[in-house]
C-alpha cells in the first residue's frame, strides 16, 4: 500500500524510482485519473481499477510462495528520510488486533467511522481490519469532506451511532473552534454521541487544554468519559500500541503542556535507554529522557529488501529503536519529547518545534491553514536558527493584512524564544504537503529549504515586504520620531528610502541582539535616566508607535509599577507579581494564553534609574495603591511567581486589614534552585 505521491514532479519521480529499486518489478494498480502521474519510461506493469473491473478483462493471479506468512507491505511515512517497506505478518497483525480490542470495550454493534486514507496503517489496521475482526460495520468518508468541516464529522458520528474514530490534535483544535463559535447552533441540539467511546488521537503532540475542552464538550452530548484516547504507534507496530485511557486527567495536576501517551497494550513492551561510552546502554530512571525502544509480537521484524535499515533499526538485544526521545514517568506513562533531530539548539538553548507551532496555532487559528517550525543553520553561522513556514488560511491581495500576519508571527516567536525567525511564507498548500495522517514532514521541508528549493517564494516575500515598506514609509511628525528613525536607520544600516516611521522593525531581519543595541543607543541619544525595556520595542514595532510609547514614559514624573500585558477582557483582571529579579518577561508566555481578562504585571522599582524600595512595607503600600487606582472594586485575582508569591500573599492581607473580605486567587511556583535556600 503506497503512501501518497508528492505534488512536486521531481520528488514524485524519485519516489517511483525508489519503489522500483525496492520491489524490483512490482505491479502497479491505480485509477485512470492518476495515470498522468506515471512516466512511460519506467516501463511499469501498470493497471487501472477501471480496466480490471471491466467485463471481459482477464486478471492474472500471481503467487509468491516465499511470502505466504506476509500479510501486508506498508510504506513508512518517510517523514524523517526515505520511505521503507515494513513487513507486517499475519501473526503480528492478529496479535495487534487482539491487543487493540482489549484496551476498551465499546458499544456493541456500533460501527467505526474513518476519514483517513487506507494507505495509512492507522486506517487500515486500527479501523478497517479491527472492525472486521470484531464483526462491526465501518463508515468511510473522504478526508476532503471532513477536514474543512469538523461539524460534519460530529454529525456523522451522531447519525451512524459510531463508537470509534480518529482525530489528531490539529483536528481536535478545529472541533474545539467550531464548538465554541457555534455554541448555540441548531445542529448541536440534535447531536447524540452516546455511542462514542474511543476517539483516538496521535501522530503529533496533543495539547492538554484542547483535549480537556473538547472532552467536556463531547461528554455534554453523551460521549463516554475519557472519550479522547491519546496514544503512540508506528507503521512498525501496526499503528496504535500505547494508549492513555485517562487523557489529561493526570496531565492537568502535573502542569503539562502536552498529554502523556499512557501504557502499553498486550503484545508490546517499552523502555527508555541511555547510551554509554562503550556503545552499550543503561535503562533510564523515571522522568529521565532517553531513547524510546519497543519489543514484542506486535513489533515488526524486518524492512523488505533492506537488510541495512533492518540492522540499524534494532539494538543488540533486539529492541526496536523508534528514533524518538521520550521518558516514562513515575506512573509508568509514556511522554514523547520529540525526535532527536527535531530539537532546535540555539547557543546551547534547546527549543521544541511542537511548542512553537502550538503557540502560533493558538494565536492565529484559521488565519493560517498550515504552519511548521524547523531548525536550520544560516550560512557562515555557528549556531542554528528557527524557520517558520506557513500558508494563509485565505488568499488575500491586501498587502496590509499579509504583512500584519508576517509581523505578528515574528513578534510571537521572538516573545516565545527570544530568537528572530526566518519567515518562509508560502501561497500554496501543495508546497507544505501533508501525509495521510495530515502531518507535515519537517525534515523534507528543511532539506528543500536548505537546497534552495524555495528561492522563488523567498524572493516573492522579500519583494512584498519591500513594496509595503516603500509605499508606506510615512514622514516624522515630531522631533522624537525623527530622532528614533535616525537611530534605527543607523543601527540597522538601512537606507532612508526603504524604511520610514510606519514600517515595522520585524520587516527587516533584526535579532534580539539588534534590539539590545537599539535600546542602548536610544537611551544614550535621549539621555534617559532609565533603561528602555526590550519588551517596549517588541510591543511598539514602528517608529511612530515607539515614539508615542516612549513619550508617555518620559512624561511620567512618578514611578508606575503597573505594566499592561493585556488591556481587554470580560473577566476580573489578573494581577501578576514579579519574581525576585523583578522583571516582567517571565509572564509574557502566560499572557499569550489568556485572552478572557485584562492582565497587569507589577514592576519592581529601581530597574530604570529610580531609587529602589527601602522595605517590604513600602512595596506593599505602593502596590496596593496602584492596584486600587486601576481596579477600585473586587473581586481581585492576584498571582505571584517564586518570590512574588510571598508579596502576593502579603498584599491579600492589606485588603483584609483595610476593608471587608474579598476573593483572591493565589498561584505559587518556586524554582528548585531557590527552594533549598528559602
Tab-separated table of C-alpha atoms in Angstrom, residues 338-345 350-353 375:
chain	number	residue	atom	x	y	z
A	338	UNK	CA	10.393	14.899	20.085
A	339	UNK	CA	12.609	13.143	17.603
A	340	UNK	CA	16.265	13.725	18.362
A	341	UNK	CA	16.871	15.624	15.126
A	342	UNK	CA	13.812	17.869	15.620
A	343	UNK	CA	15.188	19.853	18.554
A	344	UNK	CA	16.368	23.375	17.792
A	345	UNK	CA	19.663	24.173	19.513
A	350	UNK	CA	17.030	23.930	23.130
A	351	UNK	CA	13.541	24.580	21.788
A	352	UNK	CA	10.868	22.110	20.663
A	353	UNK	CA	9.254	22.900	17.291
A	375	UNK	CA	15.690	24.353	12.646
